[in-house]
């Protein structure tokens, strides 16, 4: 068994133009973000599951199903032109500043 700490980050911005509310829309009877969190938890691969979001609704749902939302994603990182690299980098820097150490980071998109 590996002692490596593995972090899952789910980027879940609220402002999708093509499919508004896509992260909490139902797909096969369950909200997309819930399905993703459940699958990550079931895998038992991740020490922490972090959701990076600017949405109160996504925050509430994510916490209810066992993911962490340690911050509200800044408005600067919540638009159509921001790169996913910037979103993941922001999350990683936040967690390091908070004193959390990890070995690997996995970006998992909710609508999969």
CSV table of C-alpha atoms in Angstrom, one decimal:
chain,number,residue,atom,x,y,z
A,1,UNK,CA,0.0,0.0,0.0
A,2,UNK,CA,1.3,3.4,-1.0
A,3,UNK,CA,1.7,6.2,1.5
A,4,UNK,CA,1.3,8.8,-1.2
A,5,UNK,CA,-1.3,11.4,-0.7
A,6,UNK,CA,-3.6,11.9,-3.7
A,7,UNK,CA,-5.8,14.9,-4.1
A,8,UNK,CA,-8.8,15.1,-6.5
A,9,UNK,CA,-9.9,18.5,-7.6
A,10,UNK,CA,-13.3,19.0,-9.3
A,11,UNK,CA,-13.6,22.3,-11.2
A,12,UNK,CA,-17.3,23.2,-11.1
A,13,UNK,CA,-17.9,26.7,-12.2
A,14,UNK,CA,-21.6,27.9,-12.3
A,15,UNK,CA,-21.5,30.0,-15.5
A,16,UNK,CA,-21.7,27.5,-18.3
A,17,UNK,CA,-23.1,29.2,-21.5
A,18,UNK,CA,-23.9,26.0,-23.4
A,19,UNK,CA,-25.5,24.0,-20.6
A,20,UNK,CA,-26.5,26.4,-17.7
A,21,UNK,CA,-26.3,24.6,-14.3
A,22,UNK,CA,-24.6,21.6,-15.9
A,23,UNK,CA,-22.9,20.5,-12.7
A,24,UNK,CA,-26.1,20.0,-10.8
A,25,UNK,CA,-28.4,19.0,-13.7
A,26,UNK,CA,-29.7,15.4,-13.5
A,27,UNK,CA,-28.2,12.8,-15.7
A,28,UNK,CA,-29.4,9.2,-15.4
A,29,UNK,CA,-31.5,10.2,-12.4
A,30,UNK,CA,-28.7,11.9,-10.4
A,31,UNK,CA,-27.1,15.3,-10.3
A,32,UNK,CA,-23.8,15.3,-12.2
A,33,UNK,CA,-21.7,16.6,-9.3
A,34,UNK,CA,-23.1,14.0,-6.9
A,35,UNK,CA,-22.4,11.2,-9.3
A,36,UNK,CA,-18.8,12.3,-9.7
A,37,UNK,CA,-18.2,12.7,-5.9
A,38,UNK,CA,-19.7,9.3,-5.2
A,39,UNK,CA,-17.5,7.6,-7.9
A,40,UNK,CA,-14.3,9.3,-6.5
A,41,UNK,CA,-15.2,8.3,-2.9
A,42,UNK,CA,-16.0,4.7,-4.0
A,43,UNK,CA,-12.6,4.4,-5.7
A,44,UNK,CA,-10.8,5.0,-2.4
A,45,UNK,CA,-7.9,6.5,-4.3
A,46,UNK,CA,-8.1,10.0,-3.0
A,47,UNK,CA,-7.2,11.4,0.4
A,48,UNK,CA,-9.2,14.5,-0.2
A,49,UNK,CA,-11.9,15.5,-2.8
A,50,UNK,CA,-11.9,19.3,-3.3
A,51,UNK,CA,-14.5,21.2,-5.4
A,52,UNK,CA,-13.4,24.5,-6.8
A,53,UNK,CA,-16.6,26.5,-7.4
A,54,UNK,CA,-18.1,29.9,-7.4
A,55,UNK,CA,-21.6,28.5,-6.9
A,56,UNK,CA,-23.5,28.3,-3.5
A,57,UNK,CA,-25.7,25.5,-4.9
A,58,UNK,CA,-22.6,23.4,-6.0
A,59,UNK,CA,-21.0,24.1,-2.6
A,60,UNK,CA,-24.0,22.9,-0.7
A,61,UNK,CA,-24.4,19.7,-2.8
A,62,UNK,CA,-20.7,18.9,-2.7
A,63,UNK,CA,-20.4,19.2,1.1
A,64,UNK,CA,-23.6,17.1,1.6
A,65,UNK,CA,-22.0,14.3,-0.4
A,66,UNK,CA,-18.6,14.4,1.3
A,67,UNK,CA,-16.4,16.6,-0.8
A,68,UNK,CA,-14.7,19.7,0.6
A,69,UNK,CA,-15.2,23.2,-0.6
A,70,UNK,CA,-12.5,25.1,1.4
A,71,UNK,CA,-13.0,28.4,-0.5
A,72,UNK,CA,-15.3,30.2,-3.0
A,73,UNK,CA,-13.5,30.4,-6.3
A,74,UNK,CA,-12.6,34.1,-7.0
A,75,UNK,CA,-14.5,35.9,-9.7
A,76,UNK,CA,-11.3,36.4,-11.6
A,77,UNK,CA,-11.0,32.6,-12.0
A,78,UNK,CA,-14.7,32.1,-12.9
A,79,UNK,CA,-15.1,33.2,-16.5
A,80,UNK,CA,-15.2,31.7,-20.0
A,81,UNK,CA,-11.6,32.7,-20.7
A,82,UNK,CA,-9.7,31.3,-17.7
A,83,UNK,CA,-7.6,28.2,-18.2
A,84,UNK,CA,-8.1,25.1,-16.2
A,85,UNK,CA,-4.4,25.3,-15.3
A,86,UNK,CA,-5.1,28.5,-13.5
A,87,UNK,CA,-8.0,27.0,-11.6
A,88,UNK,CA,-6.0,24.0,-10.5
A,89,UNK,CA,-3.0,26.1,-9.6
A,90,UNK,CA,-5.1,28.4,-7.4
A,91,UNK,CA,-6.5,25.4,-5.6
A,92,UNK,CA,-3.1,23.8,-5.1
A,93,UNK,CA,-1.6,27.1,-3.8
A,94,UNK,CA,-4.5,27.6,-1.4
A,95,UNK,CA,-4.1,24.1,0.1
A,96,UNK,CA,-0.3,24.4,0.4
A,97,UNK,CA,-0.8,27.8,2.2
A,98,UNK,CA,-3.2,26.0,4.5
A,99,UNK,CA,-0.5,23.5,5.4
A,100,UNK,CA,-1.8,20.5,3.5
A,101,UNK,CA,0.9,18.4,1.8
A,102,UNK,CA,0.2,15.9,-1.1
A,103,UNK,CA,2.1,14.0,-3.7
A,104,UNK,CA,-0.3,13.9,-6.6
A,105,UNK,CA,-3.2,16.0,-8.0
A,106,UNK,CA,-5.9,14.7,-10.2
A,107,UNK,CA,-8.3,17.0,-12.1
A,108,UNK,CA,-11.7,15.4,-12.5
A,109,UNK,CA,-14.4,17.1,-14.5
A,110,UNK,CA,-17.9,16.6,-13.1
A,111,UNK,CA,-19.8,16.2,-16.4
A,112,UNK,CA,-18.1,13.0,-17.5
